[in-house]
């Protein structure tokens, strides 16, 4: 079996987002499988004739999938969130045309891989793709992220002038992330509590989502308690792991997620998770977090307060549940299940 993973549509920004992490770690672990098959990355059309091409990224409003296929084809659709919230992800005329092109290209795909049952249902509903050709393959946390030492925590907090008591959010700033609501809920909490937000786009006020964040911070008068970190190194991941480790809790406020990698990263670092019930998050987290309705800011604030007030015994129960939950996920499992899909596709006439 000769498999090409086509990364030609992954731009520089994607490499830092979930789709880039997925592609990198999937490729690494496929190569570690004890098979005689070959796996390669390609950024352009080559003269090679693989048995199967895997496109690890699908965008509903951009041309990421060829209409004419060179081989058996598998595509990963992580989510279709822009179609879940169409009023907040305007496609325009060009985007609408590209959407139709993507649908046409999808018609001749042999299999779709997606991250969760939630996303599978969305793909069936919004893309009308046959359910029997959609395979759910869960992702896993970043294997480089684990709890760090108290000395590491002290060093990193000093470097970024962060106090000991803080909440953490890590991720993008898209509409579905619900960050203005998190900031409004946070503004009602104790003045001694800080919020650390990690993401490359947090200071991008050229886009509406960036302006909403900065406007909310100013309107609520919480600039002294909110820390926006946009340049935390991806490699090595020590500083990010340390920010997870030192946090009083990790908060995932999303209106909707197709998976939710950061909640698993938090669990790996031994950090209490507070999460919304948006999209796939309950499916991924199971019972290992305190949940709230993402559209109810009072409930969000109350749940954060409840989490921070847990007795040590109750907190240990949640952390134990998190460690048990993590056993469901690994990149080895992701690679093995993906490989099994490749084989099934190639065996189908």
mmCIF file of C-alpha atoms in Angstrom:
data_model
loop_
_atom_site.group_PDB
_atom_site.id
_atom_site.type_symbol
_atom_site.label_atom_id
_atom_site.label_comp_id
_atom_site.label_asym_id
_atom_site.label_seq_id
_atom_site.Cartn_x
_atom_site.Cartn_y
_atom_site.Cartn_z
ATOM 1 C CA UNK A 1 0.000 0.000 0.000
ATOM 2 C CA UNK A 2 1.376 3.397 -1.020
ATOM 3 C CA UNK A 3 -0.389 6.260 0.725
ATOM 4 C CA UNK A 4 0.138 9.947 0.092
ATOM 5 C CA UNK A 5 -1.073 12.518 2.605
ATOM 6 C CA UNK A 6 -1.682 15.706 0.649
ATOM 7 C CA UNK A 7 -0.777 18.787 2.686
ATOM 8 C CA UNK A 8 -0.825 21.273 -0.194
ATOM 9 C CA UNK A 9 -3.822 23.121 1.256
ATOM 10 C CA UNK A 10 -2.323 23.583 4.714
ATOM 11 C CA UNK A 11 -1.066 27.138 5.036
ATOM 12 C CA UNK A 12 1.325 28.464 7.680
ATOM 13 C CA UNK A 13 -1.527 29.328 10.054
ATOM 14 C CA UNK A 14 -3.008 25.827 9.829
ATOM 15 C CA UNK A 15 0.211 24.287 11.123
ATOM 16 C CA UNK A 16 -0.434 25.859 14.530
ATOM 17 C CA UNK A 17 -4.106 24.912 14.665
ATOM 18 C CA UNK A 18 -5.788 21.593 15.344
ATOM 19 C CA UNK A 19 -5.655 20.516 11.703
ATOM 20 C CA UNK A 20 -1.886 21.002 11.581
ATOM 21 C CA UNK A 21 -1.385 19.088 14.820
ATOM 22 C CA UNK A 22 -3.595 16.294 13.474
ATOM 23 C CA UNK A 23 -1.705 15.984 10.201
ATOM 24 C CA UNK A 24 1.713 16.022 11.844
ATOM 25 C CA UNK A 25 0.928 13.493 14.576
ATOM 26 C CA UNK A 26 -1.093 11.189 12.321
ATOM 27 C CA UNK A 27 1.771 11.013 9.820
ATOM 28 C CA UNK A 28 4.330 10.341 12.555
ATOM 29 C CA UNK A 29 2.305 7.490 14.023
ATOM 30 C CA UNK A 30 1.361 5.940 10.671
ATOM 31 C CA UNK A 31 5.071 5.648 9.919
ATOM 32 C CA UNK A 32 5.595 3.877 13.250
ATOM 33 C CA UNK A 33 3.093 1.142 12.400
ATOM 34 C CA UNK A 34 4.784 -2.202 11.799
ATOM 35 C CA UNK A 35 3.708 -2.623 8.189
ATOM 36 C CA UNK A 36 5.455 -2.856 4.830
ATOM 37 C CA UNK A 37 3.389 0.028 3.511
ATOM 38 C CA UNK A 38 4.798 3.429 2.629
ATOM 39 C CA UNK A 39 3.414 6.762 3.792
ATOM 40 C CA UNK A 40 4.530 10.098 2.404
ATOM 41 C CA UNK A 41 3.609 13.768 2.571
ATOM 42 C CA UNK A 42 3.134 15.712 -0.627
ATOM 43 C CA UNK A 43 2.620 19.417 -1.275
ATOM 44 C CA UNK A 44 1.996 19.216 -4.996
ATOM 45 C CA UNK A 45 0.923 16.861 -7.737
ATOM 46 C CA UNK A 46 3.683 14.391 -8.474
ATOM 47 C CA UNK A 47 4.279 11.777 -11.156
ATOM 48 C CA UNK A 48 3.993 9.105 -8.516
ATOM 49 C CA UNK A 49 0.938 6.879 -8.578
ATOM 50 C CA UNK A 50 -0.079 6.116 -5.000
ATOM 51 C CA UNK A 51 -2.753 3.580 -4.188
ATOM 52 C CA UNK A 52 -4.549 6.056 -1.973
ATOM 53 C CA UNK A 53 -4.454 9.784 -1.285
ATOM 54 C CA UNK A 54 -5.571 11.177 2.066
ATOM 55 C CA UNK A 55 -6.578 14.833 2.271
ATOM 56 C CA UNK A 56 -6.366 15.745 5.976
ATOM 57 C CA UNK A 57 -8.170 19.064 5.618
ATOM 58 C CA UNK A 58 -11.528 20.089 4.165
ATOM 59 C CA UNK A 59 -12.844 23.653 4.060
ATOM 60 C CA UNK A 60 -16.466 24.162 3.072
ATOM 61 C CA UNK A 61 -15.804 27.566 1.481
ATOM 62 C CA UNK A 62 -12.368 27.034 -0.109
ATOM 63 C CA UNK A 63 -11.097 24.679 -2.784
ATOM 64 C CA UNK A 64 -9.190 22.022 -0.823
ATOM 65 C CA UNK A 65 -10.277 18.881 -2.650
ATOM 66 C CA UNK A 66 -9.769 18.106 -6.367
ATOM 67 C CA UNK A 67 -12.797 17.163 -8.409
ATOM 68 C CA UNK A 68 -10.786 14.683 -10.494
ATOM 69 C CA UNK A 69 -9.157 11.985 -8.369
ATOM 70 C CA UNK A 70 -5.805 10.288 -9.134
ATOM 71 C CA UNK A 71 -6.370 7.369 -6.789
ATOM 72 C CA UNK A 72 -8.664 6.057 -4.109
ATOM 73 C CA UNK A 73 -9.425 9.033 -1.891
ATOM 74 C CA UNK A 74 -9.998 9.583 1.809
ATOM 75 C CA UNK A 75 -10.692 13.030 3.240
ATOM 76 C CA UNK A 76 -10.799 14.151 6.852
ATOM 77 C CA UNK A 77 -13.568 16.624 7.651
ATOM 78 C CA UNK A 78 -12.910 17.789 11.183
ATOM 79 C CA UNK A 79 -16.144 19.744 11.432
ATOM 80 C CA UNK A 80 -18.595 21.849 9.419
ATOM 81 C CA UNK A 81 -19.032 24.591 12.012
ATOM 82 C CA UNK A 82 -19.476 27.362 9.383
ATOM 83 C CA UNK A 83 -22.601 25.513 8.217
ATOM 84 C CA UNK A 84 -23.863 25.133 11.793
ATOM 85 C CA UNK A 85 -23.615 28.927 12.286
ATOM 86 C CA UNK A 86 -24.182 30.303 8.758
ATOM 87 C CA UNK A 87 -25.124 33.756 10.021
ATOM 88 C CA UNK A 88 -21.654 34.149 11.548
ATOM 89 C CA UNK A 89 -19.608 32.582 8.750
ATOM 90 C CA UNK A 90 -20.675 34.522 5.671
ATOM 91 C CA UNK A 91 -19.484 32.820 2.513
ATOM 92 C CA UNK A 92 -20.259 35.512 -0.067
ATOM 93 C CA UNK A 93 -20.865 34.704 -3.720
ATOM 94 C CA UNK A 94 -17.374 33.286 -4.299
ATOM 95 C CA UNK A 95 -17.609 31.172 -1.167
ATOM 96 C CA UNK A 96 -21.007 29.833 -2.236
ATOM 97 C CA UNK A 97 -19.579 28.808 -5.612
ATOM 98 C CA UNK A 98 -16.596 27.136 -3.937
ATOM 99 C CA UNK A 99 -18.979 25.336 -1.575
ATOM 100 C CA UNK A 100 -20.764 23.807 -4.565
ATOM 101 C CA UNK A 101 -17.383 22.816 -6.031
ATOM 102 C CA UNK A 102 -16.408 21.172 -2.755
ATOM 103 C CA UNK A 103 -19.692 19.243 -2.700
ATOM 104 C CA UNK A 104 -19.027 18.073 -6.252
ATOM 105 C CA UNK A 105 -15.507 16.981 -5.302
ATOM 106 C CA UNK A 106 -16.845 15.189 -2.232
ATOM 107 C CA UNK A 107 -19.202 13.081 -4.357
ATOM 108 C CA UNK A 108 -16.335 10.922 -5.634
ATOM 109 C CA UNK A 109 -14.538 10.459 -2.316
ATOM 110 C CA UNK A 110 -14.296 6.850 -1.123
ATOM 111 C CA UNK A 111 -14.434 7.593 2.597
ATOM 112 C CA UNK A 112 -14.688 10.472 5.035
ATOM 113 C CA UNK A 113 -12.961 10.438 8.408
ATOM 114 C CA UNK A 114 -14.241 12.753 11.112
ATOM 115 C CA UNK A 115 -13.322 13.396 14.733
ATOM 116 C CA UNK A 116 -16.586 12.731 16.581
ATOM 117 C CA UNK A 117 -20.116 11.373 16.347
ATOM 118 C CA UNK A 118 -21.278 14.963 16.649
ATOM 119 C CA UNK A 119 -19.364 15.940 13.507
ATOM 120 C CA UNK A 120 -20.580 12.823 11.678
ATOM 121 C CA UNK A 121 -24.188 13.878 12.266
ATOM 122 C CA UNK A 122 -23.380 17.387 11.025
ATOM 123 C CA UNK A 123 -21.723 16.049 7.860
ATOM 124 C CA UNK A 124 -24.753 13.884 7.114
ATOM 125 C CA UNK A 125 -27.111 16.803 7.707
ATOM 126 C CA UNK A 126 -25.247 19.628 5.977
ATOM 127 C CA UNK A 127 -23.212 17.849 3.275
ATOM 128 C CA UNK A 128 -25.632 14.974 2.585
ATOM 129 C CA UNK A 129 -22.739 12.518 2.525
ATOM 130 C CA UNK A 130 -23.681 8.827 2.978
ATOM 131 C CA UNK A 131 -23.485 7.759 6.616
ATOM 132 C CA UNK A 132 -22.015 4.352 5.730
ATOM 133 C CA UNK A 133 -18.939 6.016 4.212
ATOM 134 C CA UNK A 134 -18.221 8.218 7.254
ATOM 135 C CA UNK A 135 -15.868 6.849 9.912
ATOM 136 C CA UNK A 136 -15.412 8.385 13.354
ATOM 137 C CA UNK A 137 -11.796 8.364 14.505
ATOM 138 C CA UNK A 138 -11.097 10.219 17.719
ATOM 139 C CA UNK A 139 -7.981 12.343 18.071
ATOM 140 C CA UNK A 140 -5.793 12.590 21.177
ATOM 141 C CA UNK A 141 -3.971 15.183 23.209
ATOM 142 C CA UNK A 142 -0.546 16.537 22.362
ATOM 143 C CA UNK A 143 1.914 13.830 23.515
ATOM 144 C CA UNK A 144 4.449 16.536 24.425
ATOM 145 C CA UNK A 145 2.165 18.019 27.075
ATOM 146 C CA UNK A 146 2.465 16.666 30.605
ATOM 147 C CA UNK A 147 2.529 18.141 34.094
ATOM 148 C CA UNK A 148 5.669 20.126 34.863
ATOM 149 C CA UNK A 149 7.415 20.891 38.151
ATOM 150 C CA UNK A 150 6.542 23.672 40.637
ATOM 151 C CA UNK A 151 9.869 25.309 39.752
ATOM 152 C CA UNK A 152 8.880 25.379 36.073
ATOM 153 C CA UNK A 153 5.529 26.911 36.978
ATOM 154 C CA UNK A 154 7.208 29.593 39.089
ATOM 155 C CA UNK A 155 9.643 30.445 36.275
ATOM 156 C CA UNK A 156 7.012 30.718 33.535
ATOM 157 C CA UNK A 157 4.555 32.707 35.653
ATOM 158 C CA UNK A 158 7.320 35.161 36.525
ATOM 159 C CA UNK A 159 8.317 35.461 32.861
ATOM 160 C CA UNK A 160 4.803 36.499 31.816
ATOM 161 C CA UNK A 161 3.894 38.372 35.045
ATOM 162 C CA UNK A 162 1.027 36.006 35.832
ATOM 163 C CA UNK A 163 -0.162 35.546 39.439
ATOM 164 C CA UNK A 164 -0.636 32.119 40.986
ATOM 165 C CA UNK A 165 -4.439 32.045 40.750
ATOM 166 C CA UNK A 166 -5.579 32.008 37.128
ATOM 167 C CA UNK A 167 -7.916 30.360 34.656
ATOM 168 C CA UNK A 168 -6.539 29.211 31.309
ATOM 169 C CA UNK A 169 -7.961 29.155 27.783
ATOM 170 C CA UNK A 170 -5.958 27.848 24.799
ATOM 171 C CA UNK A 171 -7.176 28.036 21.229
ATOM 172 C CA UNK A 172 -8.448 30.089 18.343
ATOM 173 C CA UNK A 173 -10.762 33.115 18.431
ATOM 174 C CA UNK A 174 -13.453 32.072 15.939
ATOM 175 C CA UNK A 175 -17.092 32.868 16.707
ATOM 176 C CA UNK A 176 -17.794 29.343 17.943
ATOM 177 C CA UNK A 177 -15.136 29.727 20.661
ATOM 178 C CA UNK A 178 -17.490 32.101 22.524
ATOM 179 C CA UNK A 179 -14.675 34.187 24.020
ATOM 180 C CA UNK A 180 -16.604 37.449 24.606
ATOM 181 C CA UNK A 181 -19.033 35.444 26.766
ATOM 182 C CA UNK A 182 -16.107 33.979 28.717
ATOM 183 C CA UNK A 183 -14.735 37.481 29.301
ATOM 184 C CA UNK A 184 -18.108 38.799 30.455
ATOM 185 C CA UNK A 185 -18.559 35.858 32.835
ATOM 186 C CA UNK A 186 -14.990 36.271 34.083
ATOM 187 C CA UNK A 187 -15.580 39.982 34.802
ATOM 188 C CA UNK A 188 -18.085 39.017 37.529
ATOM 189 C CA UNK A 189 -15.613 36.789 39.367
ATOM 190 C CA UNK A 190 -13.186 37.617 42.189
ATOM 191 C CA UNK A 191 -10.786 40.482 41.521
ATOM 192 C CA UNK A 192 -7.974 38.200 42.708
ATOM 193 C CA UNK A 193 -8.575 35.780 39.837
ATOM 194 C CA UNK A 194 -6.805 36.270 36.495
ATOM 195 C CA UNK A 195 -7.471 34.836 33.029
ATOM 196 C CA UNK A 196 -4.660 33.668 30.745
ATOM 197 C CA UNK A 197 -5.599 33.248 27.082
ATOM 198 C CA UNK A 198 -3.162 31.562 24.697
ATOM 199 C CA UNK A 199 -3.593 31.843 20.933
ATOM 200 C CA UNK A 200 -1.788 33.315 17.943
ATOM 201 C CA UNK A 201 -4.755 35.426 16.793
ATOM 202 C CA UNK A 202 -5.736 37.026 20.099
ATOM 203 C CA UNK A 203 -4.235 40.420 19.223
ATOM 204 C CA UNK A 204 -5.524 40.473 15.650
ATOM 205 C CA UNK A 205 -7.914 43.427 15.771
ATOM 206 C CA UNK A 206 -8.148 43.471 11.979
ATOM 207 C CA UNK A 207 -10.802 40.764 12.174
ATOM 208 C CA UNK A 208 -14.165 41.112 13.979
ATOM 209 C CA UNK A 209 -13.464 38.335 16.484
ATOM 210 C CA UNK A 210 -10.255 40.042 17.600
ATOM 211 C CA UNK A 211 -12.020 43.383 18.009
ATOM 212 C CA UNK A 212 -14.813 41.762 20.022
ATOM 213 C CA UNK A 213 -12.265 40.376 22.475
ATOM 214 C CA UNK A 214 -10.453 43.672 22.946
ATOM 215 C CA UNK A 215 -13.691 45.684 23.131
ATOM 216 C CA UNK A 216 -15.097 43.356 25.792
ATOM 217 C CA UNK A 217 -11.917 43.574 27.866
ATOM 218 C CA UNK A 218 -12.084 47.379 27.784
ATOM 219 C CA UNK A 219 -15.839 47.584 28.406
ATOM 220 C CA UNK A 220 -15.607 45.329 31.450
ATOM 221 C CA UNK A 221 -12.484 47.017 32.836
ATOM 222 C CA UNK A 222 -10.554 43.757 33.184
ATOM 223 C CA UNK A 223 -7.413 44.587 31.207
ATOM 224 C CA UNK A 224 -5.253 44.233 34.326
ATOM 225 C CA UNK A 225 -6.576 40.719 34.954
ATOM 226 C CA UNK A 226 -6.489 39.301 31.419
ATOM 227 C CA UNK A 227 -3.223 38.100 29.880
ATOM 228 C CA UNK A 228 -3.180 37.550 26.107
ATOM 229 C CA UNK A 229 -0.229 35.359 25.120
ATOM 230 C CA UNK A 230 0.273 35.076 21.367
ATOM 231 C CA UNK A 231 3.823 33.775 21.052
ATOM 232 C CA UNK A 232 4.045 30.711 23.293
ATOM 233 C CA UNK A 233 6.478 28.352 21.489
ATOM 234 C CA UNK A 234 5.000 25.294 19.787
ATOM 235 C CA UNK A 235 8.322 23.456 20.015
ATOM 236 C CA UNK A 236 9.375 22.797 22.666
ATOM 237 C CA UNK A 237 5.980 22.699 24.397
ATOM 238 C CA UNK A 238 7.389 23.198 27.907
ATOM 239 C CA UNK A 239 5.914 26.666 28.468
ATOM 240 C CA UNK A 240 2.446 25.647 27.309
ATOM 241 C CA UNK A 241 2.549 22.517 29.462
ATOM 242 C CA UNK A 242 3.604 24.670 32.396
ATOM 243 C CA UNK A 243 0.741 27.130 31.860
ATOM 244 C CA UNK A 244 -1.666 24.179 31.897
ATOM 245 C CA UNK A 245 -0.017 22.738 35.007
ATOM 246 C CA UNK A 246 -0.134 25.966 36.981
ATOM 247 C CA UNK A 247 -3.737 26.894 36.161
ATOM 248 C CA UNK A 248 -6.440 26.708 38.808
ATOM 249 C CA UNK A 249 -8.643 25.348 36.025
ATOM 250 C CA UNK A 250 -8.871 25.160 32.258
ATOM 251 C CA UNK A 251 -12.029 26.676 30.718
ATOM 252 C CA UNK A 252 -13.495 25.673 27.334
ATOM 253 C CA UNK A 253 -16.406 28.085 26.700
ATOM 254 C CA UNK A 254 -17.211 27.053 23.105
ATOM 255 C CA UNK A 255 -20.658 27.277 21.608
ATOM 256 C CA UNK A 256 -19.619 24.334 19.455
ATOM 257 C CA UNK A 257 -16.644 22.047 18.888
ATOM 258 C CA UNK A 258 -16.015 19.258 16.411
ATOM 259 C CA UNK A 259 -13.653 17.661 18.929
ATOM 260 C CA UNK A 260 -11.775 19.831 21.449
ATOM 261 C CA UNK A 261 -8.087 18.945 21.676
ATOM 262 C CA UNK A 262 -7.289 21.448 24.420
ATOM 263 C CA UNK A 263 -9.494 19.754 27.009
ATOM 264 C CA UNK A 264 -7.432 16.578 26.601
ATOM 265 C CA UNK A 265 -4.211 18.595 26.808
ATOM 266 C CA UNK A 266 -5.423 20.041 30.107
ATOM 267 C CA UNK A 267 -6.257 16.595 31.465
ATOM 268 C CA UNK A 268 -2.797 15.312 30.507
ATOM 269 C CA UNK A 269 -1.290 18.098 32.611
ATOM 270 C CA UNK A 270 -3.452 17.240 35.619
ATOM 271 C CA UNK A 271 -5.574 20.378 35.323
ATOM 272 C CA UNK A 272 -9.227 20.591 36.338
ATOM 273 C CA UNK A 273 -11.474 21.137 33.300
ATOM 274 C CA UNK A 274 -14.541 23.372 33.160
ATOM 275 C CA UNK A 275 -16.363 23.015 29.864
ATOM 276 C CA UNK A 276 -19.429 24.011 27.931
ATOM 277 C CA UNK A 277 -21.798 21.399 26.573
ATOM 278 C CA UNK A 278 -21.228 22.694 23.026
ATOM 279 C CA UNK A 279 -21.053 20.187 20.182
ATOM 280 C CA UNK A 280 -18.749 17.221 20.756
ATOM 281 C CA UNK A 281 -17.342 18.310 24.129
ATOM 282 C CA UNK A 282 -19.505 16.009 26.318
ATOM 283 C CA UNK A 283 -18.645 13.134 23.951
ATOM 284 C CA UNK A 284 -14.912 13.771 24.375
ATOM 285 C CA UNK A 285 -14.857 14.696 28.067
ATOM 286 C CA UNK A 286 -17.374 12.157 29.334
ATOM 287 C CA UNK A 287 -17.919 12.853 33.061
ATOM 288 C CA UNK A 288 -14.441 14.268 33.739
ATOM 289 C CA UNK A 289 -15.343 17.975 33.937
ATOM 290 C CA UNK A 290 -17.804 20.479 35.332
ATOM 291 C CA UNK A 291 -20.211 21.517 32.551
ATOM 292 C CA UNK A 292 -22.230 24.654 31.777
ATOM 293 C CA UNK A 293 -24.558 25.944 29.066
ATOM 294 C CA UNK A 294 -22.383 28.130 26.786
ATOM 295 C CA UNK A 295 -25.278 30.533 26.152
ATOM 296 C CA UNK A 296 -25.828 31.164 29.857
ATOM 297 C CA UNK A 297 -23.089 33.475 31.153
ATOM 298 C CA UNK A 298 -24.419 33.406 34.718
ATOM 299 C CA UNK A 299 -24.226 29.614 34.701
ATOM 300 C CA UNK A 300 -20.709 29.818 33.257
ATOM 301 C CA UNK A 301 -19.588 32.111 36.084
ATOM 302 C CA UNK A 302 -21.343 29.994 38.721
ATOM 303 C CA UNK A 303 -19.714 26.811 37.404
ATOM 304 C CA UNK A 304 -16.271 28.425 37.494
ATOM 305 C CA UNK A 305 -16.884 29.515 41.089
ATOM 306 C CA UNK A 306 -18.095 26.027 41.953
ATOM 307 C CA UNK A 307 -14.969 24.478 40.418
ATOM 308 C CA UNK A 308 -12.648 26.814 42.294
ATOM 309 C CA UNK A 309 -14.475 26.036 45.551
ATOM 310 C CA UNK A 310 -14.292 22.252 45.284
ATOM 311 C CA UNK A 311 -12.939 20.394 48.270
ATOM 312 C CA UNK A 312 -9.652 18.624 47.658
ATOM 313 C CA UNK A 313 -11.478 15.275 47.768
ATOM 314 C CA UNK A 314 -13.972 16.267 45.051
ATOM 315 C CA UNK A 315 -11.245 17.825 42.929
ATOM 316 C CA UNK A 316 -9.236 14.597 43.102
ATOM 317 C CA UNK A 317 -12.311 12.677 41.923
ATOM 318 C CA UNK A 318 -12.574 14.858 38.804
ATOM 319 C CA UNK A 319 -8.845 14.539 38.144
ATOM 320 C CA UNK A 320 -9.037 10.744 38.530
ATOM 321 C CA UNK A 321 -11.970 10.626 36.112
ATOM 322 C CA UNK A 322 -9.899 12.677 33.683
ATOM 323 C CA UNK A 323 -6.988 10.236 33.833
ATOM 324 C CA UNK A 324 -9.375 7.347 33.240
ATOM 325 C CA UNK A 325 -10.986 9.217 30.332
ATOM 326 C CA UNK A 326 -7.600 9.800 28.691
ATOM 327 C CA UNK A 327 -7.178 6.038 28.234
ATOM 328 C CA UNK A 328 -9.763 6.237 25.428
ATOM 329 C CA UNK A 329 -7.465 8.394 23.321
ATOM 330 C CA UNK A 330 -4.007 7.961 21.819
ATOM 331 C CA UNK A 331 -2.364 8.813 18.525
ATOM 332 C CA UNK A 332 -1.424 5.150 18.175
ATOM 333 C CA UNK A 333 -5.147 4.308 18.174
ATOM 334 C CA UNK A 334 -5.859 7.156 15.749
ATOM 335 C CA UNK A 335 -3.211 5.860 13.342
ATOM 336 C CA UNK A 336 -4.351 2.228 13.645
ATOM 337 C CA UNK A 337 -7.999 3.093 12.975
ATOM 338 C CA UNK A 338 -7.043 5.342 10.062
ATOM 339 C CA UNK A 339 -4.877 2.591 8.583
ATOM 340 C CA UNK A 340 -7.786 0.152 8.881
ATOM 341 C CA UNK A 341 -9.946 2.584 6.877
ATOM 342 C CA UNK A 342 -7.263 2.807 4.181
ATOM 343 C CA UNK A 343 -7.252 -0.991 3.893
ATOM 344 C CA UNK A 344 -11.044 -1.178 3.761
ATOM 345 C CA UNK A 345 -11.200 1.458 1.017
ATOM 346 C CA UNK A 346 -8.582 -0.343 -1.076
ATOM 347 C CA UNK A 347 -10.363 -3.674 -0.660
ATOM 348 C CA UNK A 348 -13.619 -2.172 -1.953
ATOM 349 C CA UNK A 349 -14.117 -2.537 -5.686
#
